[in-house]
Short mmCIF file of C-alpha atoms and ligand atoms in Angstrom, two decimals:
data_model
loop_
_atom_site.label_atom_id
_atom_site.label_comp_id
_atom_site.label_asym_id
_atom_site.label_seq_id
_atom_site.Cartn_x
_atom_site.Cartn_y
_atom_site.Cartn_z
CA MET R 1 -53.00 -26.37 18.70
CA PRO R 2 -51.25 -25.65 15.38
CA ARG R 3 -47.87 -23.99 15.67
CA PRO R 4 -48.02 -20.17 15.53
CA LEU R 5 -48.02 -18.68 12.05
CA LEU R 6 -45.24 -16.22 11.32
CA VAL R 7 -44.89 -14.19 8.12
CA MET R 8 -41.33 -13.03 7.44
CA LYS R 9 -40.55 -10.35 4.88
CA PHE R 10 -37.04 -9.74 3.58
CA GLY R 11 -36.17 -6.34 2.12
CA GLY R 12 -33.85 -5.64 -0.80
CA THR R 13 -30.57 -5.52 1.13
CA SER R 14 -31.58 -8.52 3.22
CA VAL R 15 -31.54 -10.56 -0.02
CA GLY R 16 -29.02 -8.24 -1.74
CA SER R 17 -26.18 -10.74 -2.25
CA ALA R 18 -25.54 -14.47 -2.09
CA SER R 19 -24.37 -14.20 1.51
CA ALA R 20 -27.38 -12.07 2.48
CA ILE R 21 -29.69 -14.69 0.90
CA ARG R 22 -27.93 -17.43 2.83
CA GLY R 23 -28.38 -15.36 6.01
CA ALA R 24 -32.08 -14.94 5.23
CA ALA R 25 -32.46 -18.69 4.72
CA ASP R 26 -30.80 -19.26 8.11
CA LEU R 27 -33.22 -16.87 9.79
CA VAL R 28 -36.12 -18.82 8.28
CA ALA R 29 -34.58 -22.18 9.19
CA ARG R 30 -34.17 -21.09 12.81
CA ARG R 31 -37.95 -20.82 13.22
CA ALA R 32 -38.94 -23.79 11.06
CA ASP R 33 -39.37 -26.17 14.00
CA THR R 34 -41.45 -23.87 16.15
CA HIS R 35 -43.57 -21.97 13.63
CA ARG R 36 -45.54 -22.29 10.44
CA LEU R 37 -43.80 -19.86 8.12
CA ALA R 38 -44.64 -17.84 5.01
CA VAL R 39 -41.94 -15.68 3.45
CA VAL R 40 -42.32 -12.56 1.28
CA VAL R 41 -39.36 -11.10 -0.60
CA SER R 42 -38.30 -7.84 -2.25
CA ALA R 43 -36.05 -7.78 -5.28
CA MET R 44 -32.30 -7.73 -4.59
CA SER R 45 -31.28 -4.12 -3.81
CA ARG R 46 -31.25 -1.73 -6.79
CA VAL R 47 -32.70 -4.37 -9.13
CA THR R 48 -36.13 -2.72 -9.48
CA ASP R 49 -34.46 0.60 -10.36
CA LEU R 50 -32.45 -1.18 -13.04
CA ILE R 51 -35.54 -2.89 -14.48
CA LEU R 52 -37.49 0.36 -14.65
CA SER R 53 -34.60 2.29 -16.22
CA THR R 54 -34.14 -0.53 -18.75
CA LEU R 55 -37.77 -0.14 -19.79
CA GLU R 56 -37.30 3.62 -20.10
CA ALA R 57 -34.30 2.99 -22.35
CA ALA R 58 -36.48 0.69 -24.47
CA GLU R 59 -39.04 3.44 -24.92
CA ARG R 60 -36.28 5.79 -26.09
CA GLY R 61 -35.19 3.17 -28.60
CA ASP R 62 -31.82 2.59 -26.91
CA ALA R 63 -31.33 -1.11 -27.71
CA ALA R 64 -27.76 -1.16 -26.41
CA LEU R 65 -28.81 0.05 -22.98
CA VAL R 66 -31.62 -2.51 -22.90
CA ASP R 67 -29.15 -5.31 -23.61
CA GLU R 68 -26.78 -3.97 -21.02
CA GLY R 69 -29.55 -3.76 -18.39
CA ILE R 70 -30.75 -7.30 -18.97
CA GLY R 71 -27.14 -8.49 -19.08
CA ARG R 72 -26.49 -6.95 -15.66
CA LEU R 73 -29.60 -8.54 -14.20
CA ARG R 74 -28.51 -11.88 -15.62
CA SER R 75 -24.97 -11.70 -14.25
CA THR R 76 -26.08 -10.56 -10.76
CA HIS R 77 -28.58 -13.39 -10.35
CA GLU R 78 -26.46 -16.04 -12.04
CA ALA R 79 -23.54 -15.23 -9.78
CA ALA R 80 -25.75 -15.48 -6.71
CA CYS R 81 -27.17 -18.77 -8.00
CA ARG R 82 -23.71 -20.27 -8.52
CA ALA R 83 -22.72 -19.25 -5.00
CA LEU R 84 -25.86 -20.72 -3.42
CA VAL R 85 -26.80 -23.81 -5.40
CA PRO R 86 -24.39 -26.73 -5.87
CA PRO R 87 -23.23 -27.37 -9.48
CA GLY R 88 -25.37 -30.48 -9.93
CA ARG R 89 -28.58 -28.50 -9.46
CA ALA R 90 -27.49 -25.08 -10.61
CA SER R 91 -28.18 -25.58 -14.30
CA ARG R 92 -31.89 -26.14 -13.72
CA VAL R 93 -32.08 -22.95 -11.64
CA LEU R 94 -30.05 -21.02 -14.23
CA ASP R 95 -32.63 -22.09 -16.82
CA GLN R 96 -35.39 -20.74 -14.62
CA ILE R 97 -33.54 -17.43 -14.23
CA GLU R 98 -33.25 -17.27 -18.01
CA GLY R 99 -36.98 -17.97 -18.37
CA ILE R 100 -37.85 -15.11 -15.98
CA LEU R 101 -35.49 -12.72 -17.80
CA ASP R 102 -36.96 -13.81 -21.14
CA ARG R 103 -40.35 -12.53 -20.11
CA LEU R 104 -38.76 -9.16 -19.24
CA ALA R 105 -36.80 -9.14 -22.51
CA ARG R 106 -39.99 -9.74 -24.49
CA VAL R 107 -41.68 -6.77 -22.83
CA ALA R 108 -38.60 -4.59 -23.46
CA ARG R 109 -38.42 -5.65 -27.12
CA GLY R 110 -42.06 -4.71 -27.61
CA MET R 111 -41.33 -1.27 -26.17
CA LEU R 112 -38.25 -0.85 -28.37
CA LEU R 113 -40.34 -1.61 -31.41
CA LEU R 114 -43.24 0.65 -30.55
CA ARG R 115 -41.22 3.40 -28.82
CA GLU R 116 -43.90 3.29 -26.20
CA ARG R 117 -43.99 2.24 -22.55
CA PRO R 118 -47.56 1.15 -21.79
CA PRO R 119 -48.11 1.36 -18.02
CA ARG R 120 -49.74 -2.09 -17.98
CA ALA R 121 -46.64 -3.62 -19.49
CA VAL R 122 -44.49 -1.84 -16.90
CA ASP R 123 -46.61 -3.28 -14.09
CA ASP R 124 -46.17 -6.73 -15.61
CA ALA R 125 -42.38 -6.46 -15.86
CA ALA R 126 -41.60 -4.44 -12.71
CA PRO R 127 -41.74 -7.37 -10.23
CA THR R 128 -39.22 -9.38 -12.29
CA GLY R 129 -36.66 -8.79 -9.53
CA GLU R 130 -38.95 -10.36 -6.95
CA ARG R 131 -39.46 -13.41 -9.18
CA LEU R 132 -35.69 -13.85 -9.29
CA SER R 133 -35.01 -13.29 -5.59
CA ALA R 134 -37.88 -15.58 -4.56
CA LEU R 135 -36.47 -18.31 -6.79
CA LEU R 136 -33.01 -17.97 -5.24
CA LEU R 137 -34.26 -17.90 -1.65
CA ALA R 138 -36.52 -20.92 -2.15
CA GLU R 139 -33.63 -22.88 -3.70
CA THR R 140 -31.39 -21.92 -0.80
CA LEU R 141 -34.00 -23.07 1.71
CA ARG R 142 -34.29 -26.43 -0.07
CA GLU R 143 -30.51 -26.73 0.08
CA SER R 144 -30.74 -26.45 3.84
CA GLY R 145 -33.42 -29.13 3.98
CA ILE R 146 -36.47 -26.88 4.32
CA PRO R 147 -39.25 -27.69 1.86
CA ALA R 148 -40.08 -24.43 0.07
CA ALA R 149 -42.46 -23.49 -2.74
CA ASN R 150 -42.35 -20.44 -5.01
CA VAL R 151 -45.61 -18.54 -5.11
CA ALA R 152 -46.33 -15.45 -7.24
CA GLY R 153 -47.84 -12.55 -5.32
CA SER R 154 -50.11 -12.07 -8.36
CA ALA R 155 -51.70 -15.45 -7.61
CA LEU R 156 -52.69 -14.23 -4.14
CA ILE R 157 -53.23 -10.49 -4.00
CA VAL R 158 -56.30 -9.18 -5.86
CA THR R 159 -56.38 -5.43 -6.51
CA ASP R 160 -58.26 -2.78 -8.42
CA ALA R 161 -56.78 -1.86 -11.79
CA THR R 162 -54.94 1.34 -10.75
CA VAL R 163 -51.65 1.49 -12.62
CA GLY R 164 -48.42 1.82 -10.63
CA GLY R 165 -49.89 1.38 -7.14
CA ALA R 166 -53.12 -0.56 -6.95
CA LYS R 167 -55.51 -0.95 -4.02
CA PRO R 168 -55.97 -4.45 -2.62
CA PHE R 169 -59.26 -6.25 -2.05
CA LEU R 170 -58.72 -8.09 1.20
CA GLU R 171 -61.60 -10.55 1.12
CA GLU R 172 -60.74 -12.01 -2.27
CA THR R 173 -57.08 -12.03 -1.33
CA ALA R 174 -57.86 -13.95 1.85
CA GLU R 175 -59.71 -16.57 -0.21
CA ASN R 176 -56.72 -16.99 -2.50
CA CYS R 177 -54.32 -17.17 0.44
CA GLY R 178 -56.44 -19.88 2.04
CA ALA R 179 -56.65 -21.88 -1.17
CA VAL R 180 -53.02 -21.56 -2.28
CA LEU R 181 -51.04 -21.14 0.96
CA GLY R 182 -53.26 -23.19 3.27
CA PRO R 183 -52.27 -26.60 1.86
CA LEU R 184 -48.57 -25.63 1.72
CA LEU R 185 -48.56 -24.52 5.35
CA ALA R 186 -50.45 -27.64 6.37
CA GLU R 187 -47.86 -29.92 4.81
CA GLY R 188 -45.00 -28.00 6.47
CA SER R 189 -43.74 -26.35 3.31
CA VAL R 190 -42.57 -22.71 3.35
CA PRO R 191 -44.17 -20.59 0.62
CA VAL R 192 -41.71 -17.99 -0.72
CA ILE R 193 -43.90 -15.27 -2.17
CA THR R 194 -42.90 -12.45 -4.53
CA GLY R 195 -43.66 -9.03 -3.02
CA TYR R 196 -44.71 -5.93 -4.98
CA GLY R 197 -46.66 -7.66 -7.77
CA ALA R 198 -50.39 -8.40 -7.69
CA ALA R 199 -53.22 -8.82 -10.20
CA ALA R 200 -56.60 -7.28 -10.92
CA ARG R 201 -59.78 -9.40 -10.89
CA ASP R 202 -59.42 -10.16 -14.60
CA GLY R 203 -55.83 -11.29 -14.11
CA THR R 204 -54.18 -8.10 -15.44
CA PRO R 205 -50.84 -7.65 -13.67
CA THR R 206 -50.69 -4.77 -11.18
CA THR R 207 -48.21 -3.61 -8.56
CA LEU R 208 -48.57 -2.16 -5.08
CA GLY R 209 -46.24 0.75 -5.95
CA ARG R 210 -42.56 1.38 -5.26
CA GLY R 211 -41.48 -0.05 -1.94
CA GLY R 212 -44.71 -2.06 -1.98
CA SER R 213 -43.39 -5.41 -0.84
CA ASP R 214 -43.85 -4.41 2.84
CA PHE R 215 -47.48 -3.88 1.92
CA SER R 216 -47.58 -7.29 0.17
CA ALA R 217 -46.34 -8.91 3.37
CA ALA R 218 -48.89 -7.02 5.48
CA ILE R 219 -51.75 -8.01 3.18
CA ILE R 220 -50.69 -11.65 3.29
CA ALA R 221 -50.18 -11.65 7.07
CA ALA R 222 -53.64 -10.10 7.49
CA SER R 223 -55.22 -12.56 5.03
CA LEU R 224 -53.71 -15.54 6.84
CA GLN R 225 -54.57 -14.11 10.27
CA ALA R 226 -50.90 -14.61 11.10
CA ASP R 227 -49.75 -14.42 14.69
CA GLU R 228 -46.95 -12.01 13.80
CA LEU R 229 -45.23 -10.27 10.88
CA TRP R 230 -41.48 -9.80 11.00
CA ILE R 231 -39.95 -7.32 8.58
CA TRP R 232 -36.26 -8.04 8.12
CA THR R 233 -34.31 -5.05 6.88
CA ASP R 234 -30.87 -3.44 7.16
CA VAL R 235 -31.54 -1.13 10.11
CA ASP R 236 -32.07 -2.01 13.77
CA GLY R 237 -35.67 -0.82 13.83
CA ILE R 238 -37.45 2.51 14.16
CA LEU R 239 -35.18 5.17 15.65
CA SER R 240 -36.09 8.37 17.47
CA CYS R 241 -34.55 10.32 14.58
CA ASP R 242 -32.40 9.85 11.48
CA PRO R 243 -28.96 9.15 13.02
CA ARG R 244 -27.30 11.09 10.21
CA ILE R 245 -29.01 14.18 11.62
CA ALA R 246 -28.87 13.31 15.33
CA PRO R 247 -26.13 10.75 16.07
CA GLU R 248 -27.54 10.23 19.56
CA ALA R 249 -30.79 8.83 18.07
CA ARG R 250 -32.18 5.88 20.04
CA LEU R 251 -33.84 2.64 18.97
CA LEU R 252 -37.52 2.60 19.91
CA ARG R 253 -38.31 -0.82 21.33
CA GLU R 254 -42.06 -0.38 21.04
CA VAL R 255 -44.30 1.92 19.02
CA THR R 256 -48.01 1.87 18.26
CA TYR R 257 -49.49 1.28 14.81
CA ASN R 258 -50.55 4.93 14.79
CA GLU R 259 -47.09 6.20 15.67
CA ALA R 260 -45.40 3.97 13.11
CA ALA R 261 -47.84 5.03 10.40
CA GLU R 262 -47.33 8.74 11.18
CA LEU R 263 -43.56 8.26 11.14
CA ALA R 264 -43.63 6.43 7.81
CA TYR R 265 -45.95 9.04 6.33
CA ASN R 266 -43.74 11.91 7.46
CA GLY R 267 -40.52 10.53 6.06
CA ALA R 268 -39.17 7.65 8.19
CA LYS R 269 -37.87 5.19 5.61
CA VAL R 270 -38.27 1.90 7.48
CA LEU R 271 -41.82 1.10 6.46
CA HIS R 272 -44.04 1.75 3.48
CA PRO R 273 -46.78 4.07 4.83
CA ARG R 274 -49.67 1.89 3.62
CA THR R 275 -48.31 -1.21 5.38
CA LEU R 276 -49.92 -0.98 8.76
CA ALA R 277 -53.63 -0.54 8.09
CA PRO R 278 -54.53 -4.18 7.44
CA LEU R 279 -52.45 -5.27 10.45
CA ALA R 280 -53.79 -2.69 12.89
CA ASP R 281 -57.35 -3.70 12.04
CA ARG R 282 -56.57 -7.27 13.00
CA ARG R 283 -54.18 -6.47 15.86
CA ILE R 284 -51.36 -8.46 14.28
CA PRO R 285 -48.06 -7.40 15.89
CA VAL R 286 -45.19 -6.38 13.61
CA ARG R 287 -41.50 -6.55 14.41
CA ILE R 288 -38.87 -4.68 12.44
CA ARG R 289 -35.51 -6.40 12.71
CA ASN R 290 -32.03 -6.13 11.24
CA SER R 291 -31.18 -9.29 9.27
CA PHE R 292 -27.49 -8.42 9.55
CA ARG R 293 -27.70 -8.10 13.37
CA PRO R 294 -30.47 -10.56 14.19
CA ALA R 295 -29.62 -10.65 17.91
CA GLY R 296 -30.95 -7.10 18.32
CA PRO R 297 -34.43 -6.64 19.78
CA GLY R 298 -35.79 -4.59 16.87
CA THR R 299 -38.92 -2.48 17.15
CA ARG R 300 -42.25 -4.04 18.02
CA ILE R 301 -45.38 -2.38 16.63
CA THR R 302 -48.66 -3.10 18.41
CA GLY R 303 -51.86 -1.40 19.49
CA ARG R 304 -50.53 0.10 22.70
CA HIS R 305 -47.34 0.30 24.67
CA THR R 306 -46.18 1.14 28.13
CA GLU R 307 -43.60 3.83 27.36
CA ARG R 308 -44.18 7.29 28.76
CA PRO R 309 -46.51 9.49 26.70
CA GLY R 310 -45.13 12.45 24.80
CA VAL R 311 -43.00 12.91 21.72
CA ARG R 312 -41.36 9.64 20.66
CA ALA R 313 -39.60 10.48 17.42
CA ILE R 314 -38.82 13.25 14.94
CA THR R 315 -38.90 12.73 11.19
CA SER R 316 -38.37 15.01 8.26
CA LEU R 317 -38.97 15.27 4.54
CA SER R 318 -36.81 17.56 2.44
CA GLN R 319 -38.23 16.85 -1.03
CA VAL R 320 -41.43 18.83 -0.54
CA ALA R 321 -42.94 22.07 -1.85
CA LEU R 322 -45.58 24.50 -0.70
CA VAL R 323 -48.31 25.34 -3.21
CA SER R 324 -50.10 28.59 -2.33
CA ILE R 325 -53.49 29.56 -3.58
CA GLU R 326 -54.82 33.05 -2.98
CA ALA R 327 -57.97 34.85 -4.00
CA THR R 328 -57.65 38.58 -4.68
CA GLY R 329 -60.90 39.58 -3.01
CA LEU R 330 -63.67 38.10 -0.94
CA SER R 331 -65.91 37.13 -3.84
CA LEU R 332 -64.78 33.48 -3.79
CA TYR R 333 -65.72 31.19 -0.95
CA GLY R 334 -62.65 29.88 0.84
CA ALA R 335 -64.17 26.51 1.62
CA GLN R 336 -65.19 26.03 -2.01
CA LEU R 337 -61.73 26.93 -3.22
CA MET R 338 -60.18 24.46 -0.81
CA ALA R 339 -62.62 21.76 -1.85
CA ARG R 340 -61.71 22.28 -5.48
CA ALA R 341 -58.00 22.23 -4.74
CA LEU R 342 -58.35 18.99 -2.78
CA ALA R 343 -60.43 17.46 -5.54
CA VAL R 344 -57.64 18.31 -8.00
CA ALA R 345 -55.09 16.61 -5.72
CA ALA R 346 -57.32 13.57 -5.31
CA ARG R 347 -57.82 13.20 -9.06
CA ALA R 348 -54.05 13.40 -9.57
CA GLN R 349 -53.62 10.78 -6.78
CA VAL R 350 -51.41 13.19 -4.91
CA GLU R 351 -51.09 13.09 -1.14
CA VAL R 352 -51.52 16.47 0.54
CA LEU R 353 -49.07 16.25 3.44
CA LEU R 354 -50.31 19.36 5.22
CA MET R 355 -52.77 22.14 4.58
CA THR R 356 -53.19 25.46 6.35
CA ARG R 357 -55.42 28.41 5.85
CA SER R 358 -55.57 31.95 7.20
CA SER R 359 -58.87 32.85 8.77
CA PHE R 360 -59.72 36.03 6.92
CA ARG R 361 -57.64 36.44 3.79
CA GLN R 362 -58.64 33.89 1.20
CA ASN R 363 -55.27 32.26 1.19
CA PHE R 364 -54.26 28.71 1.88
CA CYS R 365 -51.37 26.43 1.09
CA MET R 366 -50.84 22.74 0.55
CA LEU R 367 -47.62 20.89 1.15
CA VAL R 368 -46.92 18.12 -1.39
CA ARG R 369 -43.93 15.99 -2.35
CA SER R 370 -41.66 17.66 -4.94
CA GLY R 371 -42.49 14.99 -7.50
CA ASP R 372 -46.19 15.75 -7.14
CA VAL R 373 -45.97 19.52 -7.75
CA GLU R 374 -46.38 19.36 -11.51
CA PRO R 375 -49.61 17.36 -11.70
CA VAL R 376 -51.16 19.39 -8.88
CA VAL R 377 -50.24 22.80 -10.30
CA GLU R 378 -51.32 21.77 -13.78
CA GLY R 379 -54.62 20.50 -12.42
CA LEU R 380 -55.18 23.70 -10.41
CA ARG R 381 -54.48 25.94 -13.40
CA GLU R 382 -56.98 23.97 -15.42
CA ASP R 383 -59.64 23.84 -12.74
CA LEU R 384 -59.27 27.52 -11.78
CA ALA R 385 -58.64 28.78 -15.32
CA ILE R 386 -61.56 31.21 -15.35
CA GLU R 387 -60.85 32.67 -11.90
CA LEU R 388 -57.17 33.06 -12.78
CA ALA R 389 -57.88 34.64 -16.17
CA HIS R 390 -60.26 37.20 -14.67
CA GLY R 391 -57.98 38.18 -11.85
CA TYR R 392 -60.11 36.73 -9.05
CA MET R 393 -57.03 34.85 -7.96
CA LEU R 394 -53.31 35.48 -7.81
CA PRO R 395 -51.15 33.17 -9.93
CA ILE R 396 -50.53 29.89 -8.15
CA ALA R 397 -47.23 30.11 -6.30
CA VAL R 398 -44.85 27.22 -5.60
CA ASP R 399 -42.09 27.37 -3.02
CA HIS R 400 -39.60 24.53 -3.36
CA SER R 401 -37.22 25.79 -0.69
CA VAL R 402 -39.07 24.30 2.28
CA GLY R 403 -38.83 21.16 4.38
CA LEU R 404 -41.25 19.36 6.69
CA LEU R 405 -40.49 18.07 10.14
CA ALA R 406 -42.85 16.13 12.32
CA ALA R 407 -42.80 15.35 16.03
CA VAL R 408 -44.75 12.14 16.58
CA GLY R 409 -45.98 10.46 19.74
CA GLU R 410 -49.13 8.92 21.09
CA GLY R 411 -50.63 10.93 23.94
CA MET R 412 -48.87 14.22 23.29
CA ARG R 413 -52.19 15.60 24.43
CA GLY R 414 -51.10 14.72 27.95
CA THR R 415 -48.14 17.10 27.73
CA PRO R 416 -49.42 20.68 27.85
CA GLY R 417 -47.18 23.40 26.50
CA LEU R 418 -45.42 21.06 24.12
CA ALA R 419 -46.05 23.12 20.99
CA GLY R 420 -44.75 26.19 22.80
CA ARG R 421 -41.57 24.36 23.80
CA LEU R 422 -40.97 23.24 20.22
CA PHE R 423 -41.47 26.77 18.88
CA THR R 424 -39.15 28.20 21.51
CA ALA R 425 -36.46 25.65 20.64
CA LEU R 426 -36.75 26.70 16.99
CA SER R 427 -36.76 30.42 17.64
CA GLU R 428 -33.67 30.10 19.83
CA ARG R 429 -31.91 28.87 16.70
CA ASN R 430 -33.39 31.64 14.57
CA VAL R 431 -35.52 29.23 12.61
CA ASN R 432 -38.50 30.83 10.93
CA ILE R 433 -41.67 28.74 11.05
CA ILE R 434 -43.54 28.88 7.74
CA ALA R 435 -46.55 26.72 8.51
CA ILE R 436 -47.74 24.40 11.27
CA ALA R 437 -50.38 21.75 11.63
CA GLN R 438 -51.56 19.61 14.48
CA GLY R 439 -54.30 17.07 14.02
CA SER R 440 -56.95 16.77 16.71
CA SER R 441 -55.62 13.29 17.51
CA GLU R 442 -52.53 15.13 18.77
CA LEU R 443 -50.34 12.36 17.46
CA THR R 444 -48.24 14.63 15.27
CA ILE R 445 -47.15 18.24 15.21
CA ALA R 446 -45.96 19.06 11.70
CA ILE R 447 -43.85 22.14 11.06
CA VAL R 448 -42.74 23.60 7.73
CA VAL R 449 -39.43 25.48 7.80
CA ASN R 450 -36.91 26.69 5.24
CA ALA R 451 -35.10 23.76 3.68
CA THR R 452 -31.78 25.21 4.84
CA ASP R 453 -33.00 25.12 8.46
CA LEU R 454 -34.36 21.57 8.34
CA ARG R 455 -31.45 19.66 9.87
CA THR R 456 -30.90 22.22 12.64
CA SER R 457 -34.60 22.16 13.43
CA VAL R 458 -34.82 18.38 13.60
CA SER R 459 -31.85 18.04 15.92
CA ALA R 460 -32.98 20.97 18.08
CA ILE R 461 -36.40 19.39 18.63
CA HIS R 462 -34.94 15.92 19.12
CA SER R 463 -32.81 17.23 21.95
CA GLU R 464 -35.51 19.56 23.36
CA CYS R 465 -37.73 16.49 23.75
CA GLY R 466 -34.94 14.55 25.44
CA LEU R 467 -35.08 11.75 22.90
CA GLY R 468 -31.37 11.00 22.51
CA ARG R 469 -29.35 8.45 24.41
CA PRO R 470 -28.05 9.90 27.66
CA ALA R 471 -24.48 11.03 26.97
CA SER R 472 -23.06 8.92 29.84
CA THR R 473 -24.44 5.59 28.56
CA PRO R 474 -22.33 3.96 25.87
CA ALA R 475 -24.15 3.05 22.67
CA ALA R 476 -25.78 -0.39 22.81
CA HIS R 477 -24.31 -3.04 20.56
N1 LIG M 501 -38.71 -4.00 -5.36
C1 LIG M 501 -39.75 -3.02 -5.23
C2 LIG M 501 -39.13 -1.63 -5.19
O1 LIG M 501 -37.93 -1.50 -5.20
C3 LIG M 501 -40.62 -3.28 -4.07
C4 LIG M 501 -39.92 -3.26 -2.73
O2 LIG M 501 -38.72 -3.46 -2.62
O3 LIG M 501 -40.60 -3.07 -1.73
O4 LIG M 501 -39.85 -0.67 -5.17
MG1 MG M 502 -38.29 -1.92 0.33
#
C-alpha cells in the first residue's frame, strides 16, 4: 500500500513572513514520513494586491509608482530569502527572485508604454506572488532536508480562456497532474505548486480569480485522487458566526460540503466558494486548520456528519445591493422579464445572490454584490431599452443600503417553525425584513435587511439558534 496522499495548501498569511514560511515548512516536514505530500501556495499576504495596483499604475503611466511597487516586492522577498536560506546558497535564490520579478517588470513596462492594461497580460503577471512564495517555501523545505520541486500551476491546471477567473477542465488537468506530479511523488519529492495561475489549452496564461488558490488546491487534490486536502490558514476553522459580530461564536468541528459551500457563498471568508465542488464529487475530505495554532482540531468538511440537524452557522454580506425591476402594467410577462434579467446577469458573469418576486404585481428584485451593480444595471437598461422608453416599465431602481444574512444548516427541514422563530427574533429587535428566500433544499434561509440592522440581526439569530458557546464554559484554547 502506498502511503496516503495529502495535499496541503498554505494561504497568504501562512506564508506571509519568513517565520510563517519556516512554520509552513515544519508542518510539511511533520507529515513527510507518513504521507506522500503535494503543496499548493498563495502569494505572501497583500502581495497580489500590490502586483495588481502596480499594473494599474503602469496603465496610468505612473512610472515612479511602478518602480516603487516592484521595489517593494523585491525587498519583501529578498528579506525573507536572507532569513530562510543560508548565505552560501542565498545568491542563487536571489537571482531566481530577480528573474521572476523581471518577467513582471517586462509586462509593466509594456503597459507603461502603451498606456493599456490588456487582461491577458494581467492574468500572466498576477500569479507572480505565488511564483515567489513557492520558490521560498521549496528552498526552505530543502534546507530542512526534504526534497522539494517547484511546479507552476499553469503546467498542471488547464482552463477555458475566460479572463480573470477561468473554468478548469478536470480531465486534462488530471492527465497533467499524473504526468508531472506522479513521478515526483513516486520518488518521495514534495512538489510545491503555485496556486491561482493556470493556462488555457493553447498555453495562454489564465487565473482562477481572486482568492483562487484554494480552488487550485482543490482541483489538484481532485486530480490526484488525494486522500485528504488540508487548507492551512490564519483562523481556527469555520465558526458559527463572525466573532467580531458575535464574540461567543463557536468553532464547528464538522460541516458538510453543502454547508461549507453555502457559508462561503453567503460571505464566510474561510474558503473560496468554488473550492468544494471537485472535492465533494470525489468525497475527498477537507480540513481547515490554523497554521499558527496547529494543535487545534480545525474544521473537517465531508459528505455527512453526526451533529444535530438545524441551523449550524450564520453569515452575512454587507457589500450588496438590491436591483428592482417593475413593469407598469400587466402587458409584459413576468417570467419573460425575469428570464431576460437573468440572461443579462449571466452575460455579465454576475452572481445573483437572491431573487424574489411578488405573485401579482410584475415586480421582482435581484440581490447582487455592490461591485456587480454597474454591469447588471447597464445590461438591463440596454436589454430593456424599448420597454423603458415606452413606459412599460418603471426605471430600474438600485438600493445600496441593504445587507444579506444567511442561516445555514443541513436538515433545517427537520426543524419546523424555524423561519417563524427567526422572523420573531428579528421583529423583537424592530428589524424590518426586506426580502427572504429559502431554497427547497432547506439548507439556507437568506434574509435581506437594512444595512444598519445587519449586525444586530446576525447576533440576534445566532443567539436565537443557540449557536454560541455556553456562557459557563471558558473559551477553548
Ligand atoms: N494570491 C491570490 C489572491 O490574493 C490568490 C489567493 O491568495 O488565493 O487573490
Ligand atoms: Mg486566499
